[in-house]
Amino acid sequence: LDLGQLWSLTSPPDQHPALFRGSALCRSSITRNADLWSVKGTADIGDLSVDHELFLIDPPGETDRATFEVDFIPEKQIRIKQLLWEPGKSRLNLSGDYPLSPEGDITLQCSVPTLSLDDVGLQLKPGGFVARGSLKGKLQARIPRKDLSTGAVSGEIKGENLSFPLTSLPSPVRECDFSALFSEDKIVIPSFTLMTGESSLKGKGELRGWKGLKGALTVTSSPLNLSDFVSPGKEGHQKKNPSSFAENTNIRVNLDAQPAQWENIVTERITAELLFRRGDFHITSSQIQIDRGSLEVMGYVKEDAMAFSGHVEFKDQPMEALLKRLGFEPGDEGSLTMEA
């Protein structure tokens, strides 16, 4: 069975989000009752992979097998009564309806008692980073064929010990645990924890939308190294137009980090209101506490520009301690009082 050819025949001509490579050897029985065709059997899918612009799924198991039961009404509907995939020690159950007319809705029910990303063979692009960790949960979805981005999803999914890269971060995310509740186009995140570089974060929040995410997150960090969130500049880097997803993304972040560090500068605490909008990063307000003083910073970071403004205030700040915090060799004595 050539799944790539089957997908091209059943999906809209302008919606081929992924390419199926390889073929599956099927053993099945076929029965017919008037216009209803029923197919039941197994498929060896060890040679099958799925290639997308963002990822590649290539399970390492050579003997992976799927069990399926499908009804087919020509020119009307494909009904997946059961699709059971058990790669390695993982297990995934899928059922649903796929209308062959463009006016219909796709319905899916997915149950994942346990799914190891090692068994799935998920490689993220660019770079081919192998994602690790596990997922479990149940999801239901109703997706209009005319516009996949307007789908409604309900259910719950949990992730444990995940590791994956983000193009905006210099180091991969690791030790990520989360829980997420889905309702229509809303995603409630009761909790998440993760590490990247030297930073450890935990938080919660609520997001909405599939064309782009909108919402708010509350994040605490201990410790926080701001260098873990600043990608190194690349020579010859050309400005790229943001994707439609980034253009429609607007996420506010309330951050409280103690202690925090940037390069050689160490502070007791940073509180900030941050905004990720249309691919840009904005500091709408922030306060950095250092011994007997504070620094307030506002500004933005875009792909081709950045700008900041600030207000600093010190009162009887020992110069020796201040110079150490700023990464300089202490040499001056006395104290500093200033406002600027």
JSON list of N, CA and C in Angstrom, two decimals, residues 7-75:
[
{"chain": "A", "resi": 7, "resn": "TRP", "atom": "N", "xyz": [-2.90, 9.35, 0.11]},
{"chain": "A", "resi": 7, "resn": "TRP", "atom": "CA", "xyz": [-3.13, 10.67, 0.68]},
{"chain": "A", "resi": 7, "resn": "TRP", "atom": "C", "xyz": [-3.41, 11.70, -0.42]},
{"chain": "A", "resi": 8, "resn": "SER", "atom": "N", "xyz": [-2.66, 11.63, -1.51]},
{"chain": "A", "resi": 8, "resn": "SER", "atom": "CA", "xyz": [-2.86, 12.60, -2.59]},
{"chain": "A", "resi": 8, "resn": "SER", "atom": "C", "xyz": [-4.23, 12.44, -3.24]},
{"chain": "A", "resi": 9, "resn": "LEU", "atom": "N", "xyz": [-4.80, 11.23, -3.19]},
{"chain": "A", "resi": 9, "resn": "LEU", "atom": "CA", "xyz": [-6.11, 11.00, -3.79]},
{"chain": "A", "resi": 9, "resn": "LEU", "atom": "C", "xyz": [-7.26, 11.45, -2.89]},
{"chain": "A", "resi": 10, "resn": "THR", "atom": "N", "xyz": [-7.04, 11.43, -1.57]},
{"chain": "A", "resi": 10, "resn": "THR", "atom": "CA", "xyz": [-8.13, 11.73, -0.64]},
{"chain": "A", "resi": 10, "resn": "THR", "atom": "C", "xyz": [-8.07, 13.12, -0.03]},
{"chain": "A", "resi": 11, "resn": "SER", "atom": "N", "xyz": [-6.93, 13.82, -0.13]},
{"chain": "A", "resi": 11, "resn": "SER", "atom": "CA", "xyz": [-6.82, 15.13, 0.49]},
{"chain": "A", "resi": 11, "resn": "SER", "atom": "C", "xyz": [-7.03, 16.23, -0.54]},
{"chain": "A", "resi": 12, "resn": "PRO", "atom": "N", "xyz": [-7.40, 17.45, -0.09]},
{"chain": "A", "resi": 12, "resn": "PRO", "atom": "CA", "xyz": [-7.55, 18.57, -1.01]},
{"chain": "A", "resi": 12, "resn": "PRO", "atom": "C", "xyz": [-6.24, 18.83, -1.75]},
{"chain": "A", "resi": 13, "resn": "PRO", "atom": "N", "xyz": [-6.30, 19.28, -3.01]},
{"chain": "A", "resi": 13, "resn": "PRO", "atom": "CA", "xyz": [-5.08, 19.45, -3.80]},
{"chain": "A", "resi": 13, "resn": "PRO", "atom": "C", "xyz": [-4.11, 20.48, -3.25]},
{"chain": "A", "resi": 14, "resn": "ASP", "atom": "N", "xyz": [-4.59, 21.45, -2.46]},
{"chain": "A", "resi": 14, "resn": "ASP", "atom": "CA", "xyz": [-3.71, 22.49, -1.93]},
{"chain": "A", "resi": 14, "resn": "ASP", "atom": "C", "xyz": [-3.34, 22.24, -0.47]},
{"chain": "A", "resi": 15, "resn": "GLN", "atom": "N", "xyz": [-3.62, 21.06, 0.07]},
{"chain": "A", "resi": 15, "resn": "GLN", "atom": "CA", "xyz": [-3.32, 20.76, 1.46]},
{"chain": "A", "resi": 15, "resn": "GLN", "atom": "C", "xyz": [-2.60, 19.42, 1.55]},
{"chain": "A", "resi": 16, "resn": "HIS", "atom": "N", "xyz": [-1.30, 19.44, 1.30]},
{"chain": "A", "resi": 16, "resn": "HIS", "atom": "CA", "xyz": [-0.45, 18.27, 1.45]},
{"chain": "A", "resi": 16, "resn": "HIS", "atom": "C", "xyz": [0.61, 18.61, 2.50]},
{"chain": "A", "resi": 17, "resn": "PRO", "atom": "N", "xyz": [0.21, 18.64, 3.80]},
{"chain": "A", "resi": 17, "resn": "PRO", "atom": "CA", "xyz": [1.16, 19.08, 4.81]},
{"chain": "A", "resi": 17, "resn": "PRO", "atom": "C", "xyz": [2.34, 18.14, 5.03]},
{"chain": "A", "resi": 18, "resn": "ALA", "atom": "N", "xyz": [2.26, 16.90, 4.60]},
{"chain": "A", "resi": 18, "resn": "ALA", "atom": "CA", "xyz": [3.34, 15.95, 4.84]},
{"chain": "A", "resi": 18, "resn": "ALA", "atom": "C", "xyz": [3.43, 14.97, 3.68]},
{"chain": "A", "resi": 19, "resn": "LEU", "atom": "N", "xyz": [4.62, 14.38, 3.52]},
{"chain": "A", "resi": 19, "resn": "LEU", "atom": "CA", "xyz": [4.86, 13.38, 2.48]},
{"chain": "A", "resi": 19, "resn": "LEU", "atom": "C", "xyz": [5.07, 12.03, 3.15]},
{"chain": "A", "resi": 20, "resn": "PHE", "atom": "N", "xyz": [4.35, 11.02, 2.67]},
{"chain": "A", "resi": 20, "resn": "PHE", "atom": "CA", "xyz": [4.57, 9.65, 3.13]},
{"chain": "A", "resi": 20, "resn": "PHE", "atom": "C", "xyz": [5.60, 9.00, 2.22]},
{"chain": "A", "resi": 21, "resn": "ARG", "atom": "N", "xyz": [6.65, 8.47, 2.83]},
{"chain": "A", "resi": 21, "resn": "ARG", "atom": "CA", "xyz": [7.70, 7.80, 2.06]},
{"chain": "A", "resi": 21, "resn": "ARG", "atom": "C", "xyz": [7.72, 6.32, 2.43]},
{"chain": "A", "resi": 22, "resn": "GLY", "atom": "N", "xyz": [7.97, 5.49, 1.43]},
{"chain": "A", "resi": 22, "resn": "GLY", "atom": "CA", "xyz": [7.96, 4.05, 1.65]},
{"chain": "A", "resi": 22, "resn": "GLY", "atom": "C", "xyz": [6.58, 3.48, 1.45]},
{"chain": "A", "resi": 23, "resn": "SER", "atom": "N", "xyz": [6.44, 2.21, 1.75]},
{"chain": "A", "resi": 23, "resn": "SER", "atom": "CA", "xyz": [5.16, 1.53, 1.56]},
{"chain": "A", "resi": 23, "resn": "SER", "atom": "C", "xyz": [4.91, 0.58, 2.72]},
{"chain": "A", "resi": 24, "resn": "ALA", "atom": "N", "xyz": [3.66, 0.17, 2.86]},
{"chain": "A", "resi": 24, "resn": "ALA", "atom": "CA", "xyz": [3.26, -0.74, 3.93]},
{"chain": "A", "resi": 24, "resn": "ALA", "atom": "C", "xyz": [2.74, -2.04, 3.32]},
{"chain": "A", "resi": 25, "resn": "LEU", "atom": "N", "xyz": [3.21, -3.15, 3.82]},
{"chain": "A", "resi": 25, "resn": "LEU", "atom": "CA", "xyz": [2.75, -4.46, 3.38]},
{"chain": "A", "resi": 25, "resn": "LEU", "atom": "C", "xyz": [1.51, -4.83, 4.19]},
{"chain": "A", "resi": 26, "resn": "CYS", "atom": "N", "xyz": [0.36, -4.95, 3.51]},
{"chain": "A", "resi": 26, "resn": "CYS", "atom": "CA", "xyz": [-0.93, -5.17, 4.18]},
{"chain": "A", "resi": 26, "resn": "CYS", "atom": "C", "xyz": [-1.41, -6.60, 3.98]},
{"chain": "A", "resi": 27, "resn": "ARG", "atom": "N", "xyz": [-2.02, -7.12, 5.02]},
{"chain": "A", "resi": 27, "resn": "ARG", "atom": "CA", "xyz": [-2.74, -8.39, 4.97]},
{"chain": "A", "resi": 27, "resn": "ARG", "atom": "C", "xyz": [-4.15, -8.10, 5.47]},
{"chain": "A", "resi": 28, "resn": "SER", "atom": "N", "xyz": [-5.12, -8.27, 4.59]},
{"chain": "A", "resi": 28, "resn": "SER", "atom": "CA", "xyz": [-6.46, -7.82, 4.97]},
{"chain": "A", "resi": 28, "resn": "SER", "atom": "C", "xyz": [-7.53, -8.66, 4.29]},
{"chain": "A", "resi": 29, "resn": "SER", "atom": "N", "xyz": [-8.74, -8.53, 4.83]},
{"chain": "A", "resi": 29, "resn": "SER", "atom": "CA", "xyz": [-9.92, -9.11, 4.21]},
{"chain": "A", "resi": 29, "resn": "SER", "atom": "C", "xyz": [-10.84, -7.97, 3.80]},
{"chain": "A", "resi": 30, "resn": "ILE", "atom": "N", "xyz": [-11.51, -8.11, 2.66]},
{"chain": "A", "resi": 30, "resn": "ILE", "atom": "CA", "xyz": [-12.37, -7.07, 2.12]},
{"chain": "A", "resi": 30, "resn": "ILE", "atom": "C", "xyz": [-13.76, -7.65, 1.88]},
{"chain": "A", "resi": 31, "resn": "THR", "atom": "N", "xyz": [-14.76, -6.94, 2.41]},
{"chain": "A", "resi": 31, "resn": "THR", "atom": "CA", "xyz": [-16.15, -7.35, 2.17]},
{"chain": "A", "resi": 31, "resn": "THR", "atom": "C", "xyz": [-16.92, -6.16, 1.61]},
{"chain": "A", "resi": 32, "resn": "ARG", "atom": "N", "xyz": [-18.00, -6.46, 0.89]},
{"chain": "A", "resi": 32, "resn": "ARG", "atom": "CA", "xyz": [-18.80, -5.39, 0.27]},
{"chain": "A", "resi": 32, "resn": "ARG", "atom": "C", "xyz": [-20.28, -5.64, 0.54]},
{"chain": "A", "resi": 33, "resn": "ASN", "atom": "N", "xyz": [-20.98, -4.58, 0.92]},
{"chain": "A", "resi": 33, "resn": "ASN", "atom": "CA", "xyz": [-22.42, -4.61, 1.11]},
{"chain": "A", "resi": 33, "resn": "ASN", "atom": "C", "xyz": [-22.99, -3.38, 0.43]},
{"chain": "A", "resi": 34, "resn": "ALA", "atom": "N", "xyz": [-23.51, -3.56, -0.80]},
{"chain": "A", "resi": 34, "resn": "ALA", "atom": "CA", "xyz": [-23.97, -2.43, -1.63]},
{"chain": "A", "resi": 34, "resn": "ALA", "atom": "C", "xyz": [-22.79, -1.49, -1.85]},
{"chain": "A", "resi": 35, "resn": "ASP", "atom": "N", "xyz": [-22.93, -0.20, -1.45]},
{"chain": "A", "resi": 35, "resn": "ASP", "atom": "CA", "xyz": [-21.85, 0.76, -1.66]},
{"chain": "A", "resi": 35, "resn": "ASP", "atom": "C", "xyz": [-20.83, 0.78, -0.53]},
{"chain": "A", "resi": 36, "resn": "LEU", "atom": "N", "xyz": [-21.03, -0.02, 0.50]},
{"chain": "A", "resi": 36, "resn": "LEU", "atom": "CA", "xyz": [-20.14, -0.02, 1.65]},
{"chain": "A", "resi": 36, "resn": "LEU", "atom": "C", "xyz": [-19.07, -1.10, 1.51]},
{"chain": "A", "resi": 37, "resn": "TRP", "atom": "N", "xyz": [-17.83, -0.65, 1.50]},
{"chain": "A", "resi": 37, "resn": "TRP", "atom": "CA", "xyz": [-16.69, -1.56, 1.48]},
{"chain": "A", "resi": 37, "resn": "TRP", "atom": "C", "xyz": [-16.06, -1.56, 2.88]},
{"chain": "A", "resi": 38, "resn": "SER", "atom": "N", "xyz": [-15.76, -2.75, 3.41]},
{"chain": "A", "resi": 38, "resn": "SER", "atom": "CA", "xyz": [-15.15, -2.88, 4.72]},
{"chain": "A", "resi": 38, "resn": "SER", "atom": "C", "xyz": [-13.81, -3.61, 4.58]},
{"chain": "A", "resi": 39, "resn": "VAL", "atom": "N", "xyz": [-12.79, -3.04, 5.19]},
{"chain": "A", "resi": 39, "resn": "VAL", "atom": "CA", "xyz": [-11.43, -3.60, 5.11]},
{"chain": "A", "resi": 39, "resn": "VAL", "atom": "C", "xyz": [-10.93, -3.80, 6.53]},
{"chain": "A", "resi": 40, "resn": "LYS", "atom": "N", "xyz": [-10.39, -4.98, 6.81]},
{"chain": "A", "resi": 40, "resn": "LYS", "atom": "CA", "xyz": [-9.91, -5.31, 8.13]},
{"chain": "A", "resi": 40, "resn": "LYS", "atom": "C", "xyz": [-8.62, -6.10, 7.99]},
{"chain": "A", "resi": 41, "resn": "GLY", "atom": "N", "xyz": [-7.58, -5.71, 8.78]},
{"chain": "A", "resi": 41, "resn": "GLY", "atom": "CA", "xyz": [-6.34, -6.45, 8.65]},
{"chain": "A", "resi": 41, "resn": "GLY", "atom": "C", "xyz": [-5.20, -5.82, 9.43]},
{"chain": "A", "resi": 42, "resn": "THR", "atom": "N", "xyz": [-3.97, -6.15, 9.00]},
{"chain": "A", "resi": 42, "resn": "THR", "atom": "CA", "xyz": [-2.76, -5.63, 9.63]},
{"chain": "A", "resi": 42, "resn": "THR", "atom": "C", "xyz": [-1.84, -5.08, 8.54]},
{"chain": "A", "resi": 43, "resn": "ALA", "atom": "N", "xyz": [-0.92, -4.20, 8.97]},
{"chain": "A", "resi": 43, "resn": "ALA", "atom": "CA", "xyz": [0.04, -3.61, 8.03]},
{"chain": "A", "resi": 43, "resn": "ALA", "atom": "C", "xyz": [1.41, -3.55, 8.68]},
{"chain": "A", "resi": 44, "resn": "ASP", "atom": "N", "xyz": [2.43, -4.04, 7.97]},
{"chain": "A", "resi": 44, "resn": "ASP", "atom": "CA", "xyz": [3.81, -3.90, 8.41]},
{"chain": "A", "resi": 44, "resn": "ASP", "atom": "C", "xyz": [4.32, -2.53, 7.94]},
{"chain": "A", "resi": 45, "resn": "ILE", "atom": "N", "xyz": [4.63, -1.64, 8.90]},
{"chain": "A", "resi": 45, "resn": "ILE", "atom": "CA", "xyz": [4.95, -0.25, 8.53]},
{"chain": "A", "resi": 45, "resn": "ILE", "atom": "C", "xyz": [6.38, 0.12, 8.93]},
{"chain": "A", "resi": 46, "resn": "GLY", "atom": "N", "xyz": [7.24, -0.87, 9.07]},
{"chain": "A", "resi": 46, "resn": "GLY", "atom": "CA", "xyz": [8.62, -0.60, 9.45]},
{"chain": "A", "resi": 46, "resn": "GLY", "atom": "C", "xyz": [9.38, 0.22, 8.43]},
{"chain": "A", "resi": 47, "resn": "ASP", "atom": "N", "xyz": [8.97, 0.18, 7.14]},
{"chain": "A", "resi": 47, "resn": "ASP", "atom": "CA", "xyz": [9.65, 0.93, 6.09]},
{"chain": "A", "resi": 47, "resn": "ASP", "atom": "C", "xyz": [9.01, 2.29, 5.82]},
{"chain": "A", "resi": 48, "resn": "LEU", "atom": "N", "xyz": [7.99, 2.65, 6.60]},
{"chain": "A", "resi": 48, "resn": "LEU", "atom": "CA", "xyz": [7.23, 3.86, 6.33]},
{"chain": "A", "resi": 48, "resn": "LEU", "atom": "C", "xyz": [7.78, 5.03, 7.14]},
{"chain": "A", "resi": 49, "resn": "SER", "atom": "N", "xyz": [7.86, 6.21, 6.53]},
{"chain": "A", "resi": 49, "resn": "SER", "atom": "CA", "xyz": [8.24, 7.43, 7.23]},
{"chain": "A", "resi": 49, "resn": "SER", "atom": "C", "xyz": [7.36, 8.58, 6.75]},
{"chain": "A", "resi": 50, "resn": "VAL", "atom": "N", "xyz": [7.26, 9.63, 7.57]},
{"chain": "A", "resi": 50, "resn": "VAL", "atom": "CA", "xyz": [6.47, 10.81, 7.26]},
{"chain": "A", "resi": 50, "resn": "VAL", "atom": "C", "xyz": [7.39, 12.02, 7.28]},
{"chain": "A", "resi": 51, "resn": "ASP", "atom": "N", "xyz": [7.46, 12.74, 6.16]},
{"chain": "A", "resi": 51, "resn": "ASP", "atom": "CA", "xyz": [8.37, 13.87, 6.01]},
{"chain": "A", "resi": 51, "resn": "ASP", "atom": "C", "xyz": [7.57, 15.17, 5.91]},
{"chain": "A", "resi": 52, "resn": "HIS", "atom": "N", "xyz": [7.83, 16.09, 6.85]},
{"chain": "A", "resi": 52, "resn": "HIS", "atom": "CA", "xyz": [7.17, 17.39, 6.90]},
{"chain": "A", "resi": 52, "resn": "HIS", "atom": "C", "xyz": [8.25, 18.46, 6.94]},
{"chain": "A", "resi": 53, "resn": "GLU", "atom": "N", "xyz": [7.90, 19.70, 6.58]},
{"chain": "A", "resi": 53, "resn": "GLU", "atom": "CA", "xyz": [8.91, 20.77, 6.58]},
{"chain": "A", "resi": 53, "resn": "GLU", "atom": "C", "xyz": [9.43, 21.05, 7.98]},
{"chain": "A", "resi": 54, "resn": "LEU", "atom": "N", "xyz": [8.70, 20.67, 9.02]},
{"chain": "A", "resi": 54, "resn": "LEU", "atom": "CA", "xyz": [9.12, 20.92, 10.39]},
{"chain": "A", "resi": 54, "resn": "LEU", "atom": "C", "xyz": [9.68, 19.68, 11.09]},
{"chain": "A", "resi": 55, "resn": "PHE", "atom": "N", "xyz": [9.40, 18.48, 10.59]},
{"chain": "A", "resi": 55, "resn": "PHE", "atom": "CA", "xyz": [9.82, 17.27, 11.29]},
{"chain": "A", "resi": 55, "resn": "PHE", "atom": "C", "xyz": [9.87, 16.09, 10.33]},
{"chain": "A", "resi": 56, "resn": "LEU", "atom": "N", "xyz": [10.52, 15.02, 10.80]},
{"chain": "A", "resi": 56, "resn": "LEU", "atom": "CA", "xyz": [10.55, 13.73, 10.12]},
{"chain": "A", "resi": 56, "resn": "LEU", "atom": "C", "xyz": [10.20, 12.66, 11.14]},
{"chain": "A", "resi": 57, "resn": "ILE", "atom": "N", "xyz": [9.23, 11.80, 10.82]},
{"chain": "A", "resi": 57, "resn": "ILE", "atom": "CA", "xyz": [8.88, 10.66, 11.67]},
{"chain": "A", "resi": 57, "resn": "ILE", "atom": "C", "xyz": [9.38, 9.40, 10.98]},
{"chain": "A", "resi": 58, "resn": "ASP", "atom": "N", "xyz": [10.36, 8.75, 11.58]},
{"chain": "A", "resi": 58, "resn": "ASP", "atom": "CA", "xyz": [10.97, 7.55, 11.01]},
{"chain": "A", "resi": 58, "resn": "ASP", "atom": "C", "xyz": [11.21, 6.55, 12.14]},
{"chain": "A", "resi": 59, "resn": "PRO", "atom": "N", "xyz": [10.19, 5.75, 12.50]},
{"chain": "A", "resi": 59, "resn": "PRO", "atom": "CA", "xyz": [10.33, 4.83, 13.63]},
{"chain": "A", "resi": 59, "resn": "PRO", "atom": "C", "xyz": [11.50, 3.87, 13.43]},
{"chain": "A", "resi": 60, "resn": "PRO", "atom": "N", "xyz": [12.29, 3.65, 14.50]},
{"chain": "A", "resi": 60, "resn": "PRO", "atom": "CA", "xyz": [13.46, 2.78, 14.37]},
{"chain": "A", "resi": 60, "resn": "PRO", "atom": "C", "xyz": [13.13, 1.30, 14.26]},
{"chain": "A", "resi": 61, "resn": "GLY", "atom": "N", "xyz": [11.94, 0.89, 14.72]},
{"chain": "A", "resi": 61, "resn": "GLY", "atom": "CA", "xyz": [11.57, -0.53, 14.69]},
{"chain": "A", "resi": 61, "resn": "GLY", "atom": "C", "xyz": [11.32, -1.02, 13.28]},
{"chain": "A", "resi": 62, "resn": "GLU", "atom": "N", "xyz": [11.96, -2.13, 12.91]},
{"chain": "A", "resi": 62, "resn": "GLU", "atom": "CA", "xyz": [11.78, -2.69, 11.56]},
{"chain": "A", "resi": 62, "resn": "GLU", "atom": "C", "xyz": [10.56, -3.59, 11.47]},
{"chain": "A", "resi": 63, "resn": "THR", "atom": "N", "xyz": [10.01, -3.97, 12.62]},
{"chain": "A", "resi": 63, "resn": "THR", "atom": "CA", "xyz": [8.86, -4.90, 12.61]},
{"chain": "A", "resi": 63, "resn": "THR", "atom": "C", "xyz": [7.60, -4.24, 13.15]},
{"chain": "A", "resi": 64, "resn": "ASP", "atom": "N", "xyz": [7.53, -2.90, 13.14]},
{"chain": "A", "resi": 64, "resn": "ASP", "atom": "CA", "xyz": [6.35, -2.20, 13.64]},
{"chain": "A", "resi": 64, "resn": "ASP", "atom": "C", "xyz": [5.12, -2.61, 12.83]},
{"chain": "A", "resi": 65, "resn": "ARG", "atom": "N", "xyz": [4.02, -2.81, 13.52]},
{"chain": "A", "resi": 65, "resn": "ARG", "atom": "CA", "xyz": [2.81, -3.28, 12.86]},
{"chain": "A", "resi": 65, "resn": "ARG", "atom": "C", "xyz": [1.61, -2.47, 13.36]},
{"chain": "A", "resi": 66, "resn": "ALA", "atom": "N", "xyz": [0.68, -2.22, 12.46]},
{"chain": "A", "resi": 66, "resn": "ALA", "atom": "CA", "xyz": [-0.57, -1.55, 12.79]},
{"chain": "A", "resi": 66, "resn": "ALA", "atom": "C", "xyz": [-1.74, -2.49, 12.48]},
{"chain": "A", "resi": 67, "resn": "THR", "atom": "N", "xyz": [-2.76, -2.44, 13.33]},
{"chain": "A", "resi": 67, "resn": "THR", "atom": "CA", "xyz": [-4.00, -3.19, 13.11]},
{"chain": "A", "resi": 67, "resn": "THR", "atom": "C", "xyz": [-5.09, -2.18, 12.76]},
{"chain": "A", "resi": 68, "resn": "PHE", "atom": "N", "xyz": [-5.87, -2.48, 11.72]},
{"chain": "A", "resi": 68, "resn": "PHE", "atom": "CA", "xyz": [-6.85, -1.50, 11.28]},
{"chain": "A", "resi": 68, "resn": "PHE", "atom": "C", "xyz": [-8.17, -2.16, 10.90]},
{"chain": "A", "resi": 69, "resn": "GLU", "atom": "N", "xyz": [-9.23, -1.35, 10.99]},
{"chain": "A", "resi": 69, "resn": "GLU", "atom": "CA", "xyz": [-10.56, -1.73, 10.52]},
{"chain": "A", "resi": 69, "resn": "GLU", "atom": "C", "xyz": [-11.20, -0.47, 9.94]},
{"chain": "A", "resi": 70, "resn": "VAL", "atom": "N", "xyz": [-11.48, -0.48, 8.63]},
{"chain": "A", "resi": 70, "resn": "VAL", "atom": "CA", "xyz": [-11.90, 0.72, 7.92]},
{"chain": "A", "resi": 70, "resn": "VAL", "atom": "C", "xyz": [-13.11, 0.42, 7.04]},
{"chain": "A", "resi": 71, "resn": "ASP", "atom": "N", "xyz": [-14.07, 1.36, 7.05]},
{"chain": "A", "resi": 71, "resn": "ASP", "atom": "CA", "xyz": [-15.20, 1.32, 6.11]},
{"chain": "A", "resi": 71, "resn": "ASP", "atom": "C", "xyz": [-15.02, 2.42, 5.07]},
{"chain": "A", "resi": 72, "resn": "PHE", "atom": "N", "xyz": [-15.44, 2.11, 3.83]},
{"chain": "A", "resi": 72, "resn": "PHE", "atom": "CA", "xyz": [-15.24, 3.05, 2.73]},
{"chain": "A", "resi": 72, "resn": "PHE", "atom": "C", "xyz": [-16.49, 3.11, 1.86]},
{"chain": "A", "resi": 73, "resn": "ILE", "atom": "N", "xyz": [-17.03, 4.32, 1.69]},
{"chain": "A", "resi": 73, "resn": "ILE", "atom": "CA", "xyz": [-18.14, 4.56, 0.77]},
{"chain": "A", "resi": 73, "resn": "ILE", "atom": "C", "xyz": [-17.60, 5.46, -0.34]},
{"chain": "A", "resi": 74, "resn": "PRO", "atom": "N", "xyz": [-17.46, 4.96, -1.57]},
{"chain": "A", "resi": 74, "resn": "PRO", "atom": "CA", "xyz": [-16.84, 5.75, -2.65]},
{"chain": "A", "resi": 74, "resn": "PRO", "atom": "C", "xyz": [-17.49, 7.12, -2.80]},
{"chain": "A", "resi": 75, "resn": "GLU", "atom": "N", "xyz": [-16.63, 8.14, -2.93]},
{"chain": "A", "resi": 75, "resn": "GLU", "atom": "CA", "xyz": [-17.00, 9.53, -3.15]},
{"chain": "A", "resi": 75, "resn": "GLU", "atom": "C", "xyz": [-17.74, 10.16, -1.97]}
]
